[in-house]
């Protein structure tokens, strides 16, 4: 199982440069976290840096960021899901205005999170 998850992380880490999300903001892949279970069990988190969501001087609000996170789930996360082994019950996509260590409190960092389940090969939004 660890080999399958390591392969998924390696595929994600191969993403270089900004990603073309619907809002037009510059979003860069930060990392993938599989080691922390979510509220629904096995969870894979794809984390991104999006400076335009910053409280001070940012140009992208929560609604546009939500559309970007859905796009990232469908177009970035799904293609990088492991082909075999256990299937995560949830994908979480997060945006932060700057890099932050996973699980560390960072009250000065703007962050948005969305949770999805995979149904019929697509991301379906799931309220936390």
Short mmCIF file of C-alpha atoms in Angstrom, two decimals:
data_model
loop_
_atom_site.label_atom_id
_atom_site.label_comp_id
_atom_site.label_asym_id
_atom_site.label_seq_id
_atom_site.Cartn_x
_atom_site.Cartn_y
_atom_site.Cartn_z
CA UNK A 1 0.00 0.00 0.00
CA UNK A 2 2.81 2.43 0.83
CA UNK A 3 4.30 1.87 -2.64
CA UNK A 4 0.99 2.77 -4.32
CA UNK A 5 0.69 6.00 -2.32
CA UNK A 6 4.34 6.86 -2.95
CA UNK A 7 3.72 6.52 -6.68
CA UNK A 8 0.74 8.89 -6.47
CA UNK A 9 2.83 11.43 -4.58
CA UNK A 10 5.65 11.17 -7.12
CA UNK A 11 3.22 11.80 -9.98
CA UNK A 12 1.88 14.90 -8.24
CA UNK A 13 5.34 16.19 -7.45
CA UNK A 14 6.12 16.07 -11.15
CA UNK A 15 3.72 18.99 -11.68
CA UNK A 16 5.88 22.03 -12.25
CA UNK A 17 4.83 25.58 -12.93
CA UNK A 18 1.53 27.35 -12.47
CA UNK A 19 -1.73 25.53 -13.12
CA UNK A 20 -4.34 27.14 -15.37
CA UNK A 21 -7.39 27.29 -13.09
CA UNK A 22 -10.75 28.86 -14.11
CA UNK A 23 -10.25 32.11 -12.17
CA UNK A 24 -6.98 32.84 -13.95
CA UNK A 25 -5.07 33.14 -10.68
CA UNK A 26 -1.61 31.58 -10.41
CA UNK A 27 -1.84 28.33 -8.46
CA UNK A 28 1.13 26.07 -7.78
CA UNK A 29 1.16 22.54 -6.44
CA UNK A 30 2.62 22.32 -2.91
CA UNK A 31 2.30 18.69 -1.82
CA UNK A 32 0.11 15.66 -1.27
CA UNK A 33 -0.68 14.36 2.21
CA UNK A 34 -1.88 10.79 2.66
CA UNK A 35 -0.66 10.09 6.18
CA UNK A 36 -3.50 11.81 8.07
CA UNK A 37 -6.92 10.15 8.03
CA UNK A 38 -9.88 12.43 7.41
CA UNK A 39 -13.27 12.50 9.10
CA UNK A 40 -14.58 9.91 6.61
CA UNK A 41 -11.59 7.53 6.80
CA UNK A 42 -8.88 7.15 4.15
CA UNK A 43 -8.25 10.64 2.76
CA UNK A 44 -5.81 12.10 0.26
CA UNK A 45 -5.11 15.83 0.39
CA UNK A 46 -3.78 17.88 -2.49
CA UNK A 47 -2.40 21.20 -1.31
CA UNK A 48 -1.74 24.25 -3.46
CA UNK A 49 -0.35 27.77 -3.03
CA UNK A 50 -2.54 30.57 -4.42
CA UNK A 51 -1.20 34.03 -3.46
CA UNK A 52 -4.23 35.80 -5.01
CA UNK A 53 -6.52 34.57 -2.18
CA UNK A 54 -4.63 36.64 0.45
CA UNK A 55 -6.79 38.75 2.75
CA UNK A 56 -4.57 41.77 2.15
CA UNK A 57 -4.17 42.57 -1.52
CA UNK A 58 -5.75 39.38 -2.83
CA UNK A 59 -7.97 39.48 -5.90
CA UNK A 60 -9.71 36.09 -5.67
CA UNK A 61 -12.63 35.52 -3.31
CA UNK A 62 -14.06 32.34 -1.84
CA UNK A 63 -16.54 31.69 -4.67
CA UNK A 64 -13.90 31.83 -7.41
CA UNK A 65 -11.54 29.77 -5.24
CA UNK A 66 -14.24 27.12 -4.83
CA UNK A 67 -14.52 26.75 -8.62
CA UNK A 68 -10.72 26.52 -8.83
CA UNK A 69 -10.63 23.77 -6.19
CA UNK A 70 -13.25 21.75 -8.03
CA UNK A 71 -11.21 22.13 -11.23
CA UNK A 72 -8.06 21.03 -9.34
CA UNK A 73 -9.85 17.97 -7.98
CA UNK A 74 -11.08 16.93 -11.42
CA UNK A 75 -8.06 17.86 -13.52
CA UNK A 76 -5.14 17.47 -11.11
CA UNK A 77 -6.10 15.11 -8.28
CA UNK A 78 -8.16 12.48 -10.10
CA UNK A 79 -5.51 11.72 -12.74
CA UNK A 80 -2.98 11.24 -9.92
CA UNK A 81 -5.04 8.83 -7.84
CA UNK A 82 -3.48 5.39 -7.41
CA UNK A 83 -4.77 2.84 -9.92
CA UNK A 84 -4.76 -0.04 -7.43
CA UNK A 85 -5.03 -0.58 -3.73
CA UNK A 86 -7.39 1.07 -1.29
CA UNK A 87 -9.63 3.82 -2.61
CA UNK A 88 -9.74 6.99 -0.53
CA UNK A 89 -13.18 7.85 0.79
CA UNK A 90 -12.42 11.54 0.40
CA UNK A 91 -10.21 13.94 -1.56
CA UNK A 92 -9.50 17.28 0.08
CA UNK A 93 -8.19 20.15 -2.01
CA UNK A 94 -6.77 23.17 -0.24
CA UNK A 95 -5.49 26.57 -1.29
CA UNK A 96 -3.28 28.76 0.90
CA UNK A 97 -1.94 32.20 0.09
CA UNK A 98 1.56 30.96 1.01
CA UNK A 99 3.15 27.64 1.95
CA UNK A 100 2.28 26.38 5.41
CA UNK A 101 3.27 23.13 7.10
CA UNK A 102 0.44 20.60 7.18
CA UNK A 103 -1.40 20.64 10.51
CA UNK A 104 0.40 23.73 11.83
CA UNK A 105 -1.73 26.65 13.03
CA UNK A 106 -1.20 29.68 10.79
CA UNK A 107 -3.83 32.32 11.62
CA UNK A 108 -2.22 34.90 9.34
CA UNK A 109 -2.46 32.62 6.28
CA UNK A 110 -5.63 32.65 4.17
CA UNK A 111 -6.70 29.07 3.46
CA UNK A 112 -9.66 27.48 1.69
CA UNK A 113 -10.55 23.77 1.86
CA UNK A 114 -13.06 21.68 -0.05
CA UNK A 115 -13.85 17.98 0.32
CA UNK A 116 -14.93 15.69 -2.51
CA UNK A 117 -15.94 12.09 -2.98
CA UNK A 118 -15.24 10.29 -6.23
CA UNK A 119 -18.42 9.08 -7.93
CA UNK A 120 -18.60 7.80 -11.49
CA UNK A 121 -15.03 8.94 -12.11
CA UNK A 122 -15.61 12.56 -11.14
CA UNK A 123 -15.24 14.78 -8.09
CA UNK A 124 -18.47 15.47 -6.21
CA UNK A 125 -18.43 18.24 -3.66
CA UNK A 126 -19.10 17.14 -0.09
CA UNK A 127 -19.85 19.60 2.71
CA UNK A 128 -17.53 19.29 5.71
#
